[in-house]
């Protein structure tokens, strides 16, 4: 029986649907013979491009409602994974975890169906054995990536490794869930096969998976599995899924996965052409600009970029929306929904200062040094005063300056005004209320300027202004104004990069006591040196995890780090997120700025429900799969 490729992408996997009969009854609108497609090199190329496009890449089109959110009108509010962590809050929305967040089930099995069909045809292709091996490597990379995306969400899943044909027996299409360990082991095996068969570089320089991408992905996936195993006792589960080992790993399995991380990372560190982009800056300012440029255009940093997802053209299903969602409100250029990404004070505090290497030094705003009072402005408190608000942040890590727009900093040749209010000459403060006052013939405004187009902070108008005191610039293009329309951004995304490999390696070495301590220590300090640090720090878990937070901020790693290390529940137990309120103190002869540490306004305490360590499996009434606990 000849297999058909259905261009209409009707899913043939029963497990993806609640009502499977209706799907099986549908006739595809377009069909071509697989032999015809795969006999043409151009057909193979197009088919591979379609597979890559379906990968669960957590990039600029990854939002809480799924992947590849860049259709004609992807108005999801710009809500990304960072806003469910302590990295950022949304300027308007304040909800927390939902059952439907970040699921990936039906599209996953659609991709798996498509790649399994490629596996079927590789032996029949009229190409060289070398080309077949490389296609086998690519197919294994894509399938391994797909099952990694499933495993970290659902635990053990149905492992479907061959195309399925419907012959009238629906039950024959039902594949039960494998254990979580079997699923992770399958991911490891697929990525090992990929690494063994993929080239180190494609002859034409194409953006396709390489040996190094397969190893980088394997290190990432193995670290996830190792963490779940090591910290299993922090989040015990009960119920059918747990009893059948469909979710969960055992602590004694952790080091097997840590060893995979170590082996994969060492191969990249010791033998690949990859390294850190501009690893020896002349100053912290130079470091900040180097890092910013790397994310603005990863193509200038090919030594660091191991796997890039490209956005060559603007438009539906091609561009993305980071520039319109996340630019400061002053730079909206007519777009009605800017300023959505608000970095938190909680994150800002984690960026080191250069005079306290290796230490987390919270932003100090008071003469008495108190940093844990979030009760708002008090007339009796002796606040530190600044004629230039940037003085408060001048000595912070270069990655802060490459990532965050601070009050009165310059971005796109504009001073970004972020002000929460002022203190009147009589000592009374006006905060987060639109007002104005004349003092000594000078007019002052609560938000630093009279018009909503002239400032970027704290005004609730349209949900367009930061409510944390900080705006965002990582990944954003400094060179071009915002194009006020959907899917107009074309910045490419580094899905895998060398710094992450070094951090994965360092964490695996620390947690397992395996691997090369000296090599891990060097990698950790190489990352710090690239950020302008001149003092080395020892290899400790605390140092590794702090570096991870600042180096990988907003790259969709923090959410999964809290998941895999089973730290979400302790990090979000009646958790309040924090802001920094810049206020203009008009009590002074020459007004100066003070800063008030405060709870983020209009944001309730957050509590993590442990059930969210796994996502709910959809369609169980039709597919017969065992559901994850508490759903």
XYZ file of C-alpha atoms in Angstrom:
631
model
C 0.000 0.000 0.000
C 1.439 3.340 -1.038
C 1.754 5.920 1.717
C 0.328 9.366 1.122
C 1.594 12.707 2.331
C -1.358 14.870 3.217
C -0.480 18.491 2.618
C -3.620 19.544 4.449
C -1.939 18.192 7.590
C -4.936 16.207 8.837
C -3.691 14.301 11.867
C -3.698 10.533 11.567
C -2.668 9.864 15.133
C -5.656 8.888 17.162
C -4.076 9.914 20.447
C -4.301 13.567 19.532
C -8.075 13.833 19.503
C -11.102 13.457 21.676
C -13.386 12.581 18.771
C -11.196 10.494 16.495
C -13.883 9.009 14.253
C -14.700 12.411 12.815
C -11.052 12.944 11.924
C -10.685 9.571 10.275
C -13.777 10.199 8.164
C -12.319 13.344 6.587
C -10.942 13.206 3.071
C -7.784 15.265 2.486
C -8.123 18.036 -0.038
C -4.629 17.723 -1.487
C -2.464 14.616 -1.760
C 0.664 13.646 -3.563
C 2.503 10.367 -3.739
C 5.412 10.109 -1.331
C 7.557 8.553 -4.026
C 7.055 11.615 -6.233
C 7.929 14.050 -3.480
C 11.001 12.251 -2.146
C 12.420 11.434 -5.575
C 12.994 15.151 -6.137
C 15.820 16.805 -4.140
C 13.797 20.009 -4.043
C 10.841 18.056 -2.678
C 13.028 16.622 0.073
C 14.301 20.109 0.894
C 10.787 21.514 1.160
C 9.666 18.596 3.265
C 12.594 19.094 5.652
C 11.793 22.811 5.895
C 8.245 21.914 6.899
C 9.566 19.602 9.630
C 11.913 22.256 11.015
C 9.064 24.769 11.046
C 7.074 22.458 13.327
C 9.815 22.066 15.952
C 8.853 23.116 19.501
C 11.350 25.964 19.475
C 10.669 28.290 22.398
C 11.497 31.441 20.544
C 9.852 34.741 19.584
C 6.620 33.006 18.521
C 6.320 30.897 21.683
C 3.598 32.233 23.986
C 1.460 30.740 26.717
C -1.035 29.512 24.104
C 1.475 27.614 22.017
C 4.179 27.692 19.366
C 4.435 29.580 16.086
C 2.015 32.302 17.164
C 2.566 34.541 14.160
C -0.559 34.098 12.103
C -2.497 37.001 10.601
C -3.688 38.386 13.945
C -1.847 36.685 16.838
C -3.359 38.916 19.505
C -2.547 36.921 22.623
C -1.507 39.952 24.646
C 2.201 39.182 24.409
C 2.106 36.841 27.416
C 5.313 34.781 27.550
C 6.802 32.216 29.937
C 8.984 34.804 31.710
C 5.793 36.395 33.067
C 5.014 33.235 35.033
C 8.398 33.395 36.741
C 10.263 36.014 38.756
C 11.875 37.473 35.615
C 9.011 39.684 34.475
C 5.376 40.616 34.812
C 2.957 41.576 32.091
C 2.091 45.261 32.056
C -1.645 44.520 32.079
C -2.448 40.909 32.965
C -1.805 39.435 36.382
C -3.061 35.861 36.233
C -0.759 32.952 37.021
C -0.732 29.285 35.996
C -3.602 27.840 33.943
C -4.287 24.273 32.827
C -4.041 25.249 29.181
C -0.704 27.064 29.405
C 2.233 25.823 27.321
C 0.641 22.575 26.229
C 1.882 20.850 23.060
C 0.103 17.634 22.178
C -1.744 17.467 18.858
C 0.898 19.500 16.971
C 3.582 17.256 18.482
C 2.086 14.089 17.092
C 1.467 15.776 13.766
C 5.210 16.467 13.583
C 6.039 12.930 14.706
C 3.752 11.522 12.011
C 5.484 13.615 9.378
C 9.004 12.703 10.474
C 8.129 9.001 10.737
C 7.101 9.125 7.097
C 10.536 10.500 6.263
C 12.146 7.603 8.141
C 10.153 5.219 5.932
C 11.405 6.790 2.730
C 15.080 7.394 3.537
C 16.170 3.840 2.531
C 14.377 4.228 -0.820
C 15.877 7.569 -1.802
C 18.103 7.735 -4.835
C 20.911 9.581 -3.077
C 24.370 8.672 -1.792
C 24.782 6.693 1.410
C 26.383 9.765 2.953
C 23.304 11.823 2.125
C 21.042 9.110 3.546
C 23.048 9.125 6.761
C 22.701 12.884 7.084
C 18.943 12.655 6.462
C 18.742 9.944 9.101
C 20.577 12.287 11.456
C 18.191 15.144 10.729
C 15.124 12.962 11.126
C 16.458 11.632 14.448
C 17.216 15.174 15.624
C 13.699 16.337 14.787
C 12.020 13.332 16.395
C 14.243 13.607 19.463
C 13.428 17.314 19.733
C 9.705 16.543 19.430
C 9.742 13.908 22.156
C 11.810 16.193 24.401
C 9.061 18.786 24.015
C 6.524 16.171 25.063
C 8.529 14.596 27.898
C 9.207 17.832 29.746
C 5.488 18.660 29.647
C 3.772 15.314 30.179
C 6.341 12.814 31.452
C 5.978 9.434 29.777
C 4.119 9.583 26.462
C 3.122 7.298 23.612
C 6.262 6.414 21.662
C 5.234 6.090 18.026
C 8.223 5.239 15.861
C 6.581 4.160 12.594
C 3.826 5.450 10.372
C 0.338 4.263 11.234
C -2.281 3.194 8.719
C -5.965 3.011 9.521
C -7.470 -0.286 8.406
C -10.808 0.031 10.155
C -9.601 -0.967 13.630
C -9.467 2.182 15.738
C -8.065 0.361 18.753
C -5.037 -0.697 16.731
C -4.027 2.944 16.510
C -4.052 3.444 20.266
C -0.558 3.431 21.748
C -0.330 3.483 25.552
C 1.997 5.798 27.385
C 5.531 4.596 28.009
C 7.136 5.269 31.365
C 8.815 8.604 31.856
C 12.204 6.885 31.977
C 11.538 5.048 28.704
C 10.559 8.334 27.128
C 13.680 10.171 28.259
C 15.853 7.242 27.187
C 14.245 7.360 23.754
C 15.065 11.070 23.504
C 18.684 10.351 24.443
C 18.948 7.561 21.859
C 17.453 9.677 19.077
C 19.860 12.528 19.740
C 22.821 10.141 19.908
C 21.833 8.803 16.490
C 21.533 12.363 15.251
C 24.989 13.323 16.531
C 26.544 10.236 14.952
C 25.114 10.976 11.505
C 24.897 14.744 11.193
C 27.741 16.774 9.690
C 29.735 19.197 11.800
C 28.746 21.875 9.311
C 26.573 21.787 6.210
C 28.554 22.354 3.012
C 26.417 25.292 1.948
C 26.189 26.774 5.423
C 22.466 25.965 5.632
C 20.578 26.469 8.883
C 20.074 22.792 9.542
C 20.838 20.641 12.541
C 24.501 19.712 12.952
C 26.340 17.281 15.156
C 26.889 20.124 17.601
C 23.215 21.071 17.682
C 22.278 17.454 18.428
C 24.780 17.320 21.281
C 23.677 20.692 22.660
C 20.059 19.562 22.624
C 21.006 16.261 24.221
C 22.830 18.084 27.031
C 19.790 20.304 27.600
C 17.371 17.371 27.633
C 19.569 15.175 29.808
C 19.942 17.969 32.372
C 16.162 18.201 32.542
C 15.830 14.454 33.124
C 18.676 14.383 35.647
C 17.072 17.163 37.682
C 13.691 15.432 37.749
C 15.392 12.315 39.059
C 17.609 14.029 41.641
C 14.818 16.161 43.086
C 12.021 13.593 42.816
C 11.437 13.602 46.559
C 10.647 17.332 46.533
C 7.466 16.754 44.512
C 6.044 13.293 45.183
C 2.963 12.236 43.195
C 0.333 9.579 43.700
C -2.343 8.063 41.488
C -2.391 5.799 38.462
C 0.186 7.725 36.423
C 2.662 7.703 39.307
C 2.040 4.059 40.212
C 2.622 3.006 36.605
C 5.782 5.181 36.487
C 4.309 7.214 33.649
C 5.542 10.242 35.547
C 8.597 10.543 37.711
C 12.159 9.273 37.845
C 14.154 7.870 40.738
C 17.035 9.700 42.485
C 19.417 6.831 41.745
C 18.892 7.449 38.015
C 20.092 11.057 38.142
C 23.804 10.479 37.597
C 23.204 8.437 34.442
C 21.606 11.510 32.895
C 24.170 13.911 34.352
C 26.858 11.785 32.678
C 25.102 12.243 29.344
C 25.150 16.014 29.900
C 28.851 15.866 30.697
C 29.786 13.701 27.719
C 27.786 15.774 25.227
C 29.004 19.115 26.578
C 32.651 18.012 26.742
C 32.506 16.967 23.100
C 31.319 20.466 22.178
C 33.787 22.250 24.472
C 36.805 20.213 23.421
C 36.173 19.521 19.745
C 33.661 21.930 18.210
C 34.413 25.238 16.470
C 32.058 27.004 18.857
C 32.976 29.463 21.584
C 31.820 32.643 23.261
C 31.187 35.726 21.146
C 33.708 38.486 21.929
C 34.974 36.816 25.102
C 37.421 39.554 26.188
C 35.710 42.960 26.323
C 37.720 46.060 27.132
C 35.225 47.287 29.738
C 31.791 46.505 31.186
C 30.284 49.033 28.764
C 31.960 47.249 25.865
C 30.673 43.924 27.219
C 27.116 45.219 27.459
C 27.119 46.418 23.859
C 28.672 43.176 22.586
C 26.003 41.107 24.311
C 23.203 43.356 23.117
C 24.438 43.152 19.541
C 24.628 39.358 19.725
C 20.930 39.097 20.488
C 19.941 41.835 18.052
C 21.561 39.801 15.274
C 22.844 36.301 16.129
C 24.352 36.029 12.660
C 27.291 38.164 13.775
C 27.976 35.600 16.522
C 28.144 32.308 14.648
C 30.888 31.075 16.949
C 28.376 31.210 19.802
C 25.197 30.327 17.907
C 24.873 26.548 17.605
C 21.321 26.439 16.245
C 19.411 29.453 14.934
C 15.769 29.799 14.000
C 15.562 32.400 11.262
C 12.975 35.044 10.458
C 14.087 36.280 7.065
C 10.897 38.010 5.955
C 8.115 39.995 7.640
C 4.503 38.944 7.347
C 2.027 36.275 8.335
C 3.665 32.994 9.421
C 7.103 34.495 8.710
C 7.906 37.389 11.046
C 7.313 37.803 14.780
C 5.999 40.428 17.211
C 8.619 40.999 19.902
C 9.329 44.558 18.767
C 5.702 45.655 18.891
C 4.819 43.898 22.137
C 7.872 44.798 24.208
C 9.323 48.150 23.153
C 8.925 50.943 25.755
C 5.666 52.827 25.245
C 7.441 55.971 24.022
C 8.691 54.076 20.973
C 5.378 52.512 19.954
C 5.244 54.525 16.718
C 1.472 54.309 16.638
C 1.221 50.672 17.732
C -1.508 50.424 20.423
C -0.045 47.639 22.622
C 3.621 48.269 23.558
C 5.486 47.870 26.840
C 4.196 44.429 27.815
C 7.467 42.979 29.158
C 8.295 44.412 32.596
C 11.499 43.011 34.171
C 11.088 42.625 37.905
C 13.119 44.088 40.733
C 13.541 40.454 41.839
C 15.609 39.850 38.709
C 17.452 43.175 38.842
C 18.676 42.330 42.348
C 20.347 39.174 41.002
C 22.678 41.069 38.659
C 25.962 41.458 40.498
C 27.877 44.651 41.003
C 31.516 44.689 39.954
C 32.711 45.588 43.429
C 30.973 42.563 44.997
C 31.901 39.658 42.702
C 29.935 36.485 43.261
C 27.434 38.169 45.573
C 23.790 39.063 45.109
C 23.552 42.671 46.265
C 19.986 44.031 46.135
C 19.480 47.553 44.861
C 20.002 49.838 47.878
C 17.741 52.886 47.941
C 17.875 53.955 51.602
C 20.588 55.420 53.808
C 20.052 52.644 56.357
C 20.648 49.958 53.705
C 17.307 48.214 54.273
C 16.232 46.267 51.174
C 13.379 44.097 52.454
C 10.790 46.787 53.136
C 8.183 46.938 50.378
C 5.536 49.002 52.129
C 5.918 52.022 49.890
C 7.043 55.573 50.417
C 7.467 56.910 53.944
C 8.122 60.583 54.618
C 10.285 59.660 57.594
C 12.656 57.409 55.620
C 16.026 58.800 54.610
C 16.251 57.842 50.939
C 19.376 58.073 48.839
C 19.135 60.905 46.326
C 20.330 60.890 42.717
C 20.550 63.743 40.259
C 20.882 61.081 37.551
C 18.781 57.934 38.147
C 21.283 55.841 36.189
C 23.809 56.300 39.007
C 21.879 53.640 40.920
C 22.619 51.022 38.260
C 25.969 52.167 36.902
C 27.978 49.367 38.510
C 25.581 46.533 37.687
C 26.584 43.560 35.559
C 26.849 44.290 31.824
C 24.050 41.818 31.146
C 21.678 44.098 33.021
C 22.520 46.937 30.649
C 22.226 44.645 27.607
C 18.800 43.402 28.684
C 16.937 46.055 30.647
C 15.847 49.620 29.949
C 16.361 51.494 33.230
C 14.687 54.818 34.131
C 16.080 57.725 32.030
C 18.377 55.435 30.054
C 18.688 56.044 26.324
C 17.184 53.595 23.866
C 16.818 54.293 20.160
C 18.130 57.819 20.696
C 15.335 58.595 23.168
C 15.478 59.119 26.907
C 13.047 56.567 28.297
C 11.066 58.258 31.049
C 9.939 55.855 33.765
C 8.634 57.713 36.813
C 6.050 56.586 39.355
C 5.330 59.984 40.904
C 6.780 62.810 42.922
C 7.100 64.007 46.496
C 5.591 67.455 46.989
C 7.491 70.157 48.850
C 5.201 69.519 51.854
C 6.336 65.854 52.004
C 3.186 64.285 50.635
C 3.756 61.875 47.767
C 1.646 61.488 44.645
C 2.260 58.000 43.263
C 0.648 56.271 40.276
C -1.971 59.003 39.977
C -1.928 61.358 37.007
C -1.252 64.832 38.406
C 0.896 67.891 37.974
C 2.294 70.591 40.207
C 4.114 73.863 39.693
C 7.113 74.524 41.917
C 9.225 77.677 41.570
C 7.730 78.339 38.163
C 8.496 74.838 36.848
C 5.732 72.346 36.016
C 6.261 68.757 37.127
C 4.230 65.713 36.121
C 3.587 62.497 38.017
C 4.848 60.294 35.194
C 7.640 62.625 34.148
C 5.880 64.197 31.149
C 2.402 65.488 30.281
C 1.407 63.094 27.495
C 1.029 59.315 27.344
C 3.287 59.293 24.276
C 6.107 60.921 26.242
C 6.653 58.412 29.053
C 6.827 54.650 29.556
C 6.023 53.935 33.188
C 3.283 53.318 35.725
C 0.313 55.006 34.071
C -2.380 52.352 33.710
C -3.446 53.785 30.358
C -3.969 50.905 27.938
C -1.724 48.589 29.897
C 1.180 49.996 27.912
C 3.478 51.185 30.700
C 5.825 49.255 32.920
C 4.625 48.691 36.459
C 7.969 47.403 37.748
C 10.127 50.447 36.984
C 11.983 48.730 34.137
C 11.407 48.123 30.462
C 13.016 45.669 28.050
C 15.461 45.602 25.143
C 17.040 42.136 24.835
C 16.511 40.833 21.271
C 14.940 44.126 20.123
C 16.298 45.962 17.117
C 17.820 49.291 18.075
C 18.396 50.362 14.487
C 14.866 50.523 13.134
C 11.650 52.137 14.376
C 8.719 49.929 15.280
C 6.621 48.941 12.291
C 3.068 49.169 13.650
C 1.651 45.909 12.322
C 1.571 42.197 13.032
C 4.565 39.932 12.338
C 6.929 42.618 11.067
C 10.017 41.727 13.133
C 12.753 39.634 11.526
C 15.311 39.204 14.302
C 16.645 35.641 14.345
C 16.611 33.538 17.502
C 19.481 31.533 18.998
C 17.795 28.348 20.109
C 21.077 26.817 21.269
C 24.245 28.685 22.097
C 27.635 27.952 23.568
C 27.113 29.763 26.876
C 24.176 27.486 27.688
C 26.352 24.451 26.995
C 28.931 25.741 29.499
C 26.246 26.363 32.118
C 24.630 22.968 31.567
C 28.035 21.361 31.987
C 28.822 23.318 35.154
C 25.501 22.406 36.752
C 25.907 18.726 35.884
C 29.414 18.638 37.362
C 28.313 20.355 40.581
C 25.211 18.222 41.068
C 26.814 14.853 40.249
C 30.439 15.185 41.357
C 31.310 13.765 37.937
C 33.209 15.397 35.085
C 36.076 17.870 35.073
C 35.800 20.464 37.842
C 38.566 22.618 36.381
C 36.923 22.680 32.942
C 33.539 23.541 34.466
C 35.080 26.300 36.584
C 36.830 27.744 33.547
C 33.601 27.748 31.540
C 31.728 29.513 34.327
C 34.359 32.227 34.607
C 34.719 32.577 30.851
C 31.043 33.576 30.729
C 31.625 36.060 33.532
C 34.709 37.491 31.816
C 32.683 38.049 28.668
C 30.349 40.133 30.868
C 33.206 42.329 32.064
C 34.070 40.562 35.335
C 37.745 40.310 36.230
C 37.470 38.354 39.487
C 36.926 34.613 39.225
C 34.459 32.751 41.422
C 34.565 29.124 42.568
C 32.400 26.403 41.082
C 29.461 26.237 43.486
C 25.803 25.530 42.844
C 24.925 29.018 44.035
C 27.319 30.620 41.556
C 26.185 28.403 38.696
C 22.485 29.072 39.215
C 23.005 32.823 39.636
C 24.980 32.919 36.391
C 22.276 30.903 34.710
C 19.605 33.396 35.744
C 21.392 36.461 34.385
C 23.053 34.906 31.331
C 19.926 33.141 30.057
C 17.331 35.681 31.211
C 14.281 35.875 28.926
C 15.448 32.927 26.823
C 12.609 30.777 28.219
C 14.920 28.875 30.554
C 13.853 30.137 33.995
C 10.380 28.571 33.730
C 11.816 25.149 32.921
C 14.611 25.481 35.491
C 11.999 25.910 38.221
C 10.033 22.976 36.787
C 12.883 20.499 36.404
C 14.552 21.292 39.730
C 11.168 21.116 41.472
C 11.702 24.597 42.907
C 8.524 26.279 41.687
C 6.536 25.466 44.804
C 9.123 26.955 47.149
C 9.793 29.948 44.894
C 6.082 30.731 44.565
C 4.585 30.162 47.986
C 2.531 33.296 48.698
C 5.087 35.027 46.474
C 4.884 38.756 45.930
C 6.723 40.241 42.960
C 8.561 43.520 43.449
C 8.963 46.836 41.655
C 11.161 49.893 41.980
C 9.326 53.228 42.032
C 11.375 56.217 40.820
C 10.039 59.370 42.464
C 11.098 62.967 41.871
C 11.712 64.587 45.260
C 10.512 68.185 45.062
C 11.481 68.851 48.675
C 15.010 69.597 47.445
C 16.113 73.010 46.214
C 17.155 71.204 43.054
C 14.802 68.220 42.623
C 16.473 64.829 42.696
C 15.313 61.252 42.300
C 14.687 58.746 45.044
C 13.718 55.108 44.591
C 11.217 53.141 46.631
C 11.187 49.345 46.724
C 7.555 48.265 46.524
C 5.228 45.387 45.763
C 4.241 45.323 42.126
C 0.872 47.082 41.870
C -2.282 45.187 40.928
C -0.582 41.825 41.310
C -1.745 39.347 43.929
C 0.304 36.803 45.818
C 1.211 33.835 43.658
C 1.085 30.172 44.655
C 2.289 27.291 42.515
C 0.169 24.158 42.420
C 2.499 21.102 42.164
C 0.198 19.496 39.603
C 1.678 21.964 37.093
C 4.984 20.092 37.131
C 3.132 18.062 34.497
C 0.594 19.336 32.003
C -2.803 17.669 31.431
C -3.053 15.225 28.528
C -5.908 16.204 26.202
C -8.483 13.862 24.726
C -8.255 10.996 27.195
C -11.918 10.076 26.690
C -11.033 9.128 23.115
C -7.416 8.053 23.267
C -7.704 5.985 26.456
C -4.468 7.308 27.949
C -3.864 7.564 31.686
C -4.248 11.181 32.806
C -1.639 13.009 34.860
C -2.433 13.596 38.556
C -5.030 16.139 39.687
C -6.521 16.814 36.250
